[in-house]
GROMACS .gro file of C-alpha atoms in nm:
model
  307
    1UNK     CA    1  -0.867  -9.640  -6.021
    2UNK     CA    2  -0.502  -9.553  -6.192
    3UNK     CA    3  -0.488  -9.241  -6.254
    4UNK     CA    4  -0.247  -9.032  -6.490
    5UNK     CA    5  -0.225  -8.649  -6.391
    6UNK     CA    6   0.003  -8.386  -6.579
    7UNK     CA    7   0.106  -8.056  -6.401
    8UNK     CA    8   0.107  -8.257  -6.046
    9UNK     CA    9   0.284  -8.000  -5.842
   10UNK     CA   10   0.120  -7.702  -5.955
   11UNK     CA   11  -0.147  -7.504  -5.775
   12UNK     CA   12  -0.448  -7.695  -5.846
   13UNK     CA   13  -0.258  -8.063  -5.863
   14UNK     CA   14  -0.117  -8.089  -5.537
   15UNK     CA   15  -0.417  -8.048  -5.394
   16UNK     CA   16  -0.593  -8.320  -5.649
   17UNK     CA   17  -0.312  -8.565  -5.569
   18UNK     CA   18  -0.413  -8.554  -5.194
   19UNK     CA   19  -0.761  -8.569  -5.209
   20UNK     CA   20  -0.753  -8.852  -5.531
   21UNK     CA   21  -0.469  -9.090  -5.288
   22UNK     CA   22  -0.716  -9.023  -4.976
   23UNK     CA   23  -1.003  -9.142  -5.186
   24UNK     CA   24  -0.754  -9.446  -5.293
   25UNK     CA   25  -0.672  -9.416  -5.634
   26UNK     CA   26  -0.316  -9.520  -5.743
   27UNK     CA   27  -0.141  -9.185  -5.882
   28UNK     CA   28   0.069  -9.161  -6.160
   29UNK     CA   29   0.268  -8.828  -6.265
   30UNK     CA   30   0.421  -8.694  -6.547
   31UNK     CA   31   0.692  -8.450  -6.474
   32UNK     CA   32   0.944  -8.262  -6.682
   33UNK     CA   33   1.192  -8.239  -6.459
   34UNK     CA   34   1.383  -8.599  -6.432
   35UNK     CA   35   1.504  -8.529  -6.032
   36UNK     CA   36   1.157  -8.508  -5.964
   37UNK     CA   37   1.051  -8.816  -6.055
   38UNK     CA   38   1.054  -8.982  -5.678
   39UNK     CA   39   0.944  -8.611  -5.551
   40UNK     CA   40   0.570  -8.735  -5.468
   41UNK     CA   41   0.507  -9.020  -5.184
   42UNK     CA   42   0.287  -9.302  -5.290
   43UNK     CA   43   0.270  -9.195  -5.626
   44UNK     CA   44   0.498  -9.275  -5.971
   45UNK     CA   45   0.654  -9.047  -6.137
   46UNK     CA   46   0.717  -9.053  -6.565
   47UNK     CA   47   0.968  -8.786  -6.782
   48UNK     CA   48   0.751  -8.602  -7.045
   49UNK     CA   49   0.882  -8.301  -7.199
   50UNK     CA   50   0.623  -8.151  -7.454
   51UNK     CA   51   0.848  -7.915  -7.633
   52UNK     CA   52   1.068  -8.200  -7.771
   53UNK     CA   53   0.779  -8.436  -7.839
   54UNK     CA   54   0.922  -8.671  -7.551
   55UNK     CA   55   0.738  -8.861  -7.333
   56UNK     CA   56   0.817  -9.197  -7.143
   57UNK     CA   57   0.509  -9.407  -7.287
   58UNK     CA   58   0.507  -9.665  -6.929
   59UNK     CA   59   0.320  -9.360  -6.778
   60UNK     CA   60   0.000  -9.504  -6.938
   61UNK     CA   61   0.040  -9.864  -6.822
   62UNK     CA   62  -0.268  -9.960  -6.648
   63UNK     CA   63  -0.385  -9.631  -6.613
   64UNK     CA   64  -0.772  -9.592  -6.619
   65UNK     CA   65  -0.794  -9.234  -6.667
   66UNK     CA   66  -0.585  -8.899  -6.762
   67UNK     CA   67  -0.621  -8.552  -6.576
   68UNK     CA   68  -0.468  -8.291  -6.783
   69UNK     CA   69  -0.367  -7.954  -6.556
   70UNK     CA   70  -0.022  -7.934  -6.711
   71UNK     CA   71   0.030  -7.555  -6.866
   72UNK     CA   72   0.226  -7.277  -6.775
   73UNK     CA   73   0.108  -6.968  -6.559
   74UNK     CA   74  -0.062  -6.650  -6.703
   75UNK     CA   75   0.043  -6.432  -6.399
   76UNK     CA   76   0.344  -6.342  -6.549
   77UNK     CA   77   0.432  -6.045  -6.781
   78UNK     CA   78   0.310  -6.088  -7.101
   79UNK     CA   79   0.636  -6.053  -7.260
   80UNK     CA   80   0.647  -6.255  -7.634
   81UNK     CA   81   0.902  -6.493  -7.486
   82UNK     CA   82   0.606  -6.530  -7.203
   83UNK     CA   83   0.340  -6.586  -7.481
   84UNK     CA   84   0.479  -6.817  -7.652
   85UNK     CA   85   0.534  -7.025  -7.340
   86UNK     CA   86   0.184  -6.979  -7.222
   87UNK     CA   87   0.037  -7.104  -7.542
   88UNK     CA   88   0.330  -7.388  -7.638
   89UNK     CA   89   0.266  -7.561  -7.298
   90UNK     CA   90  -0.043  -7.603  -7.297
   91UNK     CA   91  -0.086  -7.736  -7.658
   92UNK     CA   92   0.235  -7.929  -7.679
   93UNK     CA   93   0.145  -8.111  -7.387
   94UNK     CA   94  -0.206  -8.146  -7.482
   95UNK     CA   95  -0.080  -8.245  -7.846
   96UNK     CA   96   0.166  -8.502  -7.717
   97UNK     CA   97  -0.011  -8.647  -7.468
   98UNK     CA   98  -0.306  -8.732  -7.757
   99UNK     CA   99  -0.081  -8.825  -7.995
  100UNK     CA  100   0.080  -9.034  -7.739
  101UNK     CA  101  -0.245  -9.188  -7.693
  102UNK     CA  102  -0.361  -9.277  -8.048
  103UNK     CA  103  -0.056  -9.447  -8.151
  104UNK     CA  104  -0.081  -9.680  -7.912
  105UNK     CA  105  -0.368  -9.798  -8.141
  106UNK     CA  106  -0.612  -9.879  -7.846
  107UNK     CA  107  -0.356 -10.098  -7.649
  108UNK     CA  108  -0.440  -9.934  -7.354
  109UNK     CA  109  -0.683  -9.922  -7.051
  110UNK     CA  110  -0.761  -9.584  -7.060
  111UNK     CA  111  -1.119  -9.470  -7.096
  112UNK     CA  112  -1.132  -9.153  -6.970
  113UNK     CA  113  -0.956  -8.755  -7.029
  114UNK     CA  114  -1.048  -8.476  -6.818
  115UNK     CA  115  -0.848  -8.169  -6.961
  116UNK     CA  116  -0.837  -7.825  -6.800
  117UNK     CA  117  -0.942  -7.532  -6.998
  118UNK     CA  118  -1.049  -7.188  -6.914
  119UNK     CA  119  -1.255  -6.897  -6.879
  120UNK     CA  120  -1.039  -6.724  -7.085
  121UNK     CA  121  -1.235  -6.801  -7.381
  122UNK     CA  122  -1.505  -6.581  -7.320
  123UNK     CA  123  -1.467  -6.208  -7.373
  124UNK     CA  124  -1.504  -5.940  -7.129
  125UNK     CA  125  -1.850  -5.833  -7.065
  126UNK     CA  126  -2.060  -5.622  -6.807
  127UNK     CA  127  -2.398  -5.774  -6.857
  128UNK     CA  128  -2.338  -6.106  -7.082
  129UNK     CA  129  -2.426  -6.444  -6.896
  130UNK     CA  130  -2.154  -6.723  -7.029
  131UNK     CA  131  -2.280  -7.082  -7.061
  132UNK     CA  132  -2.106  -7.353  -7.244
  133UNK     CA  133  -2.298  -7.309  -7.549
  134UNK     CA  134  -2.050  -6.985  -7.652
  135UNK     CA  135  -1.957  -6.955  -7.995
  136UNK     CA  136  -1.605  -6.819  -7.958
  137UNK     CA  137  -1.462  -6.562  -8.181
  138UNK     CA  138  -1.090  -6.538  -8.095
  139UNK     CA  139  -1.004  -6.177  -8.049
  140UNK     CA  140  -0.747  -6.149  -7.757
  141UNK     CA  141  -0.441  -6.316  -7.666
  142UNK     CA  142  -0.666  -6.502  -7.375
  143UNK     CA  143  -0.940  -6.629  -7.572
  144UNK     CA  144  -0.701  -6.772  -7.868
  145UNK     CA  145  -0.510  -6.960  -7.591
  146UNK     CA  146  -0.774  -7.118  -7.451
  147UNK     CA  147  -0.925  -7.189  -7.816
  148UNK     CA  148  -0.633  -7.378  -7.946
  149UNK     CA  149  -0.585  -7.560  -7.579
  150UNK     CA  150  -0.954  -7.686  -7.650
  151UNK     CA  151  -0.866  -7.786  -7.986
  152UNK     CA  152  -0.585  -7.999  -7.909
  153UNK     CA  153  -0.772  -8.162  -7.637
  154UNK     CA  154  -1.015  -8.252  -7.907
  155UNK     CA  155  -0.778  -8.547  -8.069
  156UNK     CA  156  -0.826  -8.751  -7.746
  157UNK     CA  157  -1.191  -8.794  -7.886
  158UNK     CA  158  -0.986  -9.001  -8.208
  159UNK     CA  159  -0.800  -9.248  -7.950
  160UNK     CA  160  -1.144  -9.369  -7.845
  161UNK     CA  161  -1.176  -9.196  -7.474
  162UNK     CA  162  -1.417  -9.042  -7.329
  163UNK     CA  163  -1.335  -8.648  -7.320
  164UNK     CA  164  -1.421  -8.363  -7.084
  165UNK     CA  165  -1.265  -7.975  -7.056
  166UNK     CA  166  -1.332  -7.796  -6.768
  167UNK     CA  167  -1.294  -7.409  -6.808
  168UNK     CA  168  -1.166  -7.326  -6.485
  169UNK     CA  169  -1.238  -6.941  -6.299
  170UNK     CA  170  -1.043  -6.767  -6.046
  171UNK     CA  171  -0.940  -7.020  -5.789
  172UNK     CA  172  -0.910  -6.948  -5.445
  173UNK     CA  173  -0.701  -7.129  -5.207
  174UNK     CA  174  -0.545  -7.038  -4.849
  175UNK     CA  175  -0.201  -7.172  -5.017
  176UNK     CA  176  -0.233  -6.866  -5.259
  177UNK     CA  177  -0.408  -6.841  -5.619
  178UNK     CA  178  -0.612  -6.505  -5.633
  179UNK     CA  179  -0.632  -6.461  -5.301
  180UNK     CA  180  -0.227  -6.446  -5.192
  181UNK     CA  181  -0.142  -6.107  -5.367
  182UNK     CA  182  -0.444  -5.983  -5.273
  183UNK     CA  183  -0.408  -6.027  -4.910
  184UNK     CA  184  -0.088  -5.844  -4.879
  185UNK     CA  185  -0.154  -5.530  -4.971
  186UNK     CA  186  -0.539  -5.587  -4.746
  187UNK     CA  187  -0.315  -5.696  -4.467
  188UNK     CA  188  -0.202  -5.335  -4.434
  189UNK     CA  189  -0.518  -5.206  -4.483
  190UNK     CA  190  -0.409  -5.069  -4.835
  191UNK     CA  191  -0.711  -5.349  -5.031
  192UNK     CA  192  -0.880  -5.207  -5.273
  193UNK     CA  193  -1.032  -5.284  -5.635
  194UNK     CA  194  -0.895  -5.232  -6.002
  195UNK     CA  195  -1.014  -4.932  -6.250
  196UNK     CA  196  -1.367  -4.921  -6.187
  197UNK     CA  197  -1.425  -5.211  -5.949
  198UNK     CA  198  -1.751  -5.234  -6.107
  199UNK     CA  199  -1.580  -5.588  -6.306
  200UNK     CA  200  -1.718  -5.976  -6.243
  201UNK     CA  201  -1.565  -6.231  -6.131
  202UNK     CA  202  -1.629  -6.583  -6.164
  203UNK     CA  203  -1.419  -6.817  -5.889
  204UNK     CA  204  -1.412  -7.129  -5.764
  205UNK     CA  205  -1.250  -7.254  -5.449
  206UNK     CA  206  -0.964  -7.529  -5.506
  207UNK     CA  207  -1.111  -7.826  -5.279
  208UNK     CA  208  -1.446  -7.741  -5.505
  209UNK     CA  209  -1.238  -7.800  -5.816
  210UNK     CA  210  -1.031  -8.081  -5.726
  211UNK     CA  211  -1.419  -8.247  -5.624
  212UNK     CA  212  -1.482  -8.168  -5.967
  213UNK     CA  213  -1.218  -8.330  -6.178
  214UNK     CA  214  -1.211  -8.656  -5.988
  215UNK     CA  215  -1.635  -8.660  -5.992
  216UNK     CA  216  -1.594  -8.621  -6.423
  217UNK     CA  217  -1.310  -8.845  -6.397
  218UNK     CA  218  -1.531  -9.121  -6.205
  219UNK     CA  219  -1.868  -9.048  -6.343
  220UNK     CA  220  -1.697  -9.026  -6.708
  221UNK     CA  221  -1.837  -8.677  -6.844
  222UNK     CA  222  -1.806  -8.545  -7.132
  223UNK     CA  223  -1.815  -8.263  -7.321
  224UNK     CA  224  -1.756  -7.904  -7.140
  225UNK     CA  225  -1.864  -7.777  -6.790
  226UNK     CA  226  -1.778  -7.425  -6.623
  227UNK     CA  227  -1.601  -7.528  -6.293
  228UNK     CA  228  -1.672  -7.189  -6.095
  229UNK     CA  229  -1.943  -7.099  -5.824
  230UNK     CA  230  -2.286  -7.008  -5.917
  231UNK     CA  231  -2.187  -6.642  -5.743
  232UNK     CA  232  -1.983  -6.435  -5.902
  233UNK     CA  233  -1.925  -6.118  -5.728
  234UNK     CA  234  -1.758  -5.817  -5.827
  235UNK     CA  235  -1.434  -5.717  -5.756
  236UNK     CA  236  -1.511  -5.390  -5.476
  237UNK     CA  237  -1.720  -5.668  -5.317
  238UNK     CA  238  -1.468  -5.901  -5.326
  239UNK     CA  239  -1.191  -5.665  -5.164
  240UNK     CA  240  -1.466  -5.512  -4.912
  241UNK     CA  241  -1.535  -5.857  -4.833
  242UNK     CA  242  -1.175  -5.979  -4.766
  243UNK     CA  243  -1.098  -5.693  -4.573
  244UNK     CA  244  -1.375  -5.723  -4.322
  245UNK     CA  245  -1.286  -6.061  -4.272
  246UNK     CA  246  -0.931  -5.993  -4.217
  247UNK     CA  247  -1.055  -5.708  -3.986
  248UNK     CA  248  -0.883  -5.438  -4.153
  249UNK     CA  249  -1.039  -5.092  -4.313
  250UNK     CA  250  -1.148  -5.038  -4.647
  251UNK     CA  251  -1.179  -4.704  -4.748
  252UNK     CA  252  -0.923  -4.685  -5.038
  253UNK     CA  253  -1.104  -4.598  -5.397
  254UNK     CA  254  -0.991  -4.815  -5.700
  255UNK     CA  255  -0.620  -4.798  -5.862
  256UNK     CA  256  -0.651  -4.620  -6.171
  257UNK     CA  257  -0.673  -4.831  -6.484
  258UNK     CA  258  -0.414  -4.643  -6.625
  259UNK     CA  259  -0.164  -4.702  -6.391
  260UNK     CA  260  -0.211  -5.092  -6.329
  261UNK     CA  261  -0.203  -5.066  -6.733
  262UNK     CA  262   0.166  -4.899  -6.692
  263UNK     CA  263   0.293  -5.183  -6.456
  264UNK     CA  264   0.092  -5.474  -6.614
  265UNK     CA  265   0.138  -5.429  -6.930
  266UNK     CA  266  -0.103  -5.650  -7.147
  267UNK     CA  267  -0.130  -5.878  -6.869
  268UNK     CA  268  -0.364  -5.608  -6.703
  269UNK     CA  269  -0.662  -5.778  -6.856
  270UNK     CA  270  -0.614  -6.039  -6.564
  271UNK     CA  271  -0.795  -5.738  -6.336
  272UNK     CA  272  -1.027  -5.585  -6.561
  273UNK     CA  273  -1.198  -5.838  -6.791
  274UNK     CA  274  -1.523  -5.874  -6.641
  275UNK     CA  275  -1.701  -6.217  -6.651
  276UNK     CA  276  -2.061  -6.430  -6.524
  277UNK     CA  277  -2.031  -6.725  -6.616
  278UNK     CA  278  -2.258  -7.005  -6.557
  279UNK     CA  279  -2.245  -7.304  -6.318
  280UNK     CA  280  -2.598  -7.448  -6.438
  281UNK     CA  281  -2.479  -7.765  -6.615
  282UNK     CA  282  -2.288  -7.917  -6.343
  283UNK     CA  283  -2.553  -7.822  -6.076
  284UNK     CA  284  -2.762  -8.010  -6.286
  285UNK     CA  285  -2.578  -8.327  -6.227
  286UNK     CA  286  -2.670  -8.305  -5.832
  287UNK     CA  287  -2.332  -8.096  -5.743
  288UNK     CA  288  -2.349  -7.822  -5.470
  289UNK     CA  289  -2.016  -7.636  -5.429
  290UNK     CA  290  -1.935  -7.415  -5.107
  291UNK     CA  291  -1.974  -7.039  -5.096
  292UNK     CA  292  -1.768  -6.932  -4.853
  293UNK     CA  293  -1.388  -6.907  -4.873
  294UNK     CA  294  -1.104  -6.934  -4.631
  295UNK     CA  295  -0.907  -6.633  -4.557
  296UNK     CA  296  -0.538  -6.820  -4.439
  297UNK     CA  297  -0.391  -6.442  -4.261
  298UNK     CA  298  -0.734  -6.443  -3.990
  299UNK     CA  299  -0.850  -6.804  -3.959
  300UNK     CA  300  -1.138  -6.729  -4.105
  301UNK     CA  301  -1.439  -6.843  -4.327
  302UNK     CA  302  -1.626  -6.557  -4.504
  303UNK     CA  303  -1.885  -6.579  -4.711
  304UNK     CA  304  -1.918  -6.341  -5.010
  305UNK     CA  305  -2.257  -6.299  -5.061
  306UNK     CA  306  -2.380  -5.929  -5.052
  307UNK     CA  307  -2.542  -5.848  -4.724
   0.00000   0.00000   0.00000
């Protein structure tokens, strides 16, 4: 299988375009930098940049299927510049890459999308169990991101294509994602929780979601799918958890709320939304994902159920 992926060096798609070349599919890339267009071995790189509504339309030729990650990151401060950034990039790219798609008026081999999405879209709760069936009512900066990311996706369904979003959780990796800030300050034995620590979170270890975008790519799903474990854990678990594997104390109580809320601005609803959300479908579809999670500092797999 061809297949076209967007955001290719990030995070989540380096570790896709290993696993998908190991597996032998042919890899095309879109980049939006033009000196980067050799930058991957074995794989093709194609100029794309979303904000001018330019994209280099070879990138689809004999491709079989698209995998979407391209969007700029949230962990930055949420500064209106920052915003705007967030949102553009993930539904200009979206926007262009289906528009892209349509008016090539089915000349094309492409039968499948696969689009990242979020968590983001559901709000902050304590007790509330989040399956795909959520109505959304956009009412923070978050959940109207993720809502008009979703909604661009949407106008692959008009180029004739299969579609699928996955709304990603945290996602854990030993090259960084949640759990490289967080081992710093544990390293030192300073770890601890945010506000009241008391906060869910729903994760999902990279190699699990890179298994998952190339099994909906293959298998051709559609519609939407949570891609996080079926354990969420809280976050004083999570931080007791990583310290005892990285063999260092925990005894610190949680930073105050109001003080992460002084250096984080806005963006301090990264540490304190709380949210469950549910891996049911995919499980349905035979799909067992790992629980425990390797800590890079130690060497070491922990697992973070409670004991």
């Amino acid at each position: 299988m061809r297949i076209l992926v967007s955001g290719a060096t990030g995070l989540v798609g380096q570790s896709l375009l290993e696993k998908a070349m190991q597996q032998g599919h042919q890899i095309h890339y879109l980049t939006t930098r033009k000196n980067q267009l050799n930058a991957i071995a074995k794989a093709q790189g194609f100029y794309w940049n979303p904000g001018k509504g330019e994209i280099d339309t070879q990138c689809f030729d004999g491709v079989d299927a698209i995998i979407h990650l391209a969007g700029a990151s949230i962990a930055q401060r949420w500064t209106k510049k920052n915003k705007k950034a967030i949102l553009d990039s993930r539904v200009e790219g979206t926007s262009l890459l289906a528009k892209s798609l349509n008016e090539l008026s089915g000349k094309h081999n492409i039968k499948q999308v696969v689009s990242a999405s979020a968590i983001g879209i559901y709000p902050s709760s304590a007790n509330a169990v989040y399956t795909e069936d959520y109505i959304a009512h956009p009412k923070t900066f978050l959940e109207k991101v993720v809502i008009q990311w979703e909604q661009a996706a949407d106008a692959f369904q008009t180029a004739g294509v299969g579609l699928c979003k996955l709304r990603i959780g945290l996602v854990l990796t030993k090259e960084g994602g949640v759990l490289g800030p967080m081992k710093i300050p544990t390293s030192f034995g300073l770890g601890a929780a945010f506000g009241t620590g008391k906060q869910m979170q729903s994760w999902i270890h990279v190699d699990d979601l890179v298994a998952l975008f190339l099994q909906a790519t293959a298998k051709g799903w559609e519609g939407i799918y949570n891609a996080v474990s079926p354990q969420p854990i809280s976050q004083n678990d999570f931080a007791k958890t990583l310290s005892k594997a990285m063999r260092r104390p925990y005894f610190l109580p949680a930073v105050p709320s109001a003080l992460i809320r002084l250096v984080a601005g806005e963006m301090s609803v990264l540490v304190f939304n709380s949210q469950q959300v549910s891996a049911k479908k995919f499980s349905k579809r035979g799909l067992s994902l790992r629980t425990p999670i390797y800590c890079p500092p130690c060497n070491l797999y922990f697992n973070l159920k409670k004991e």
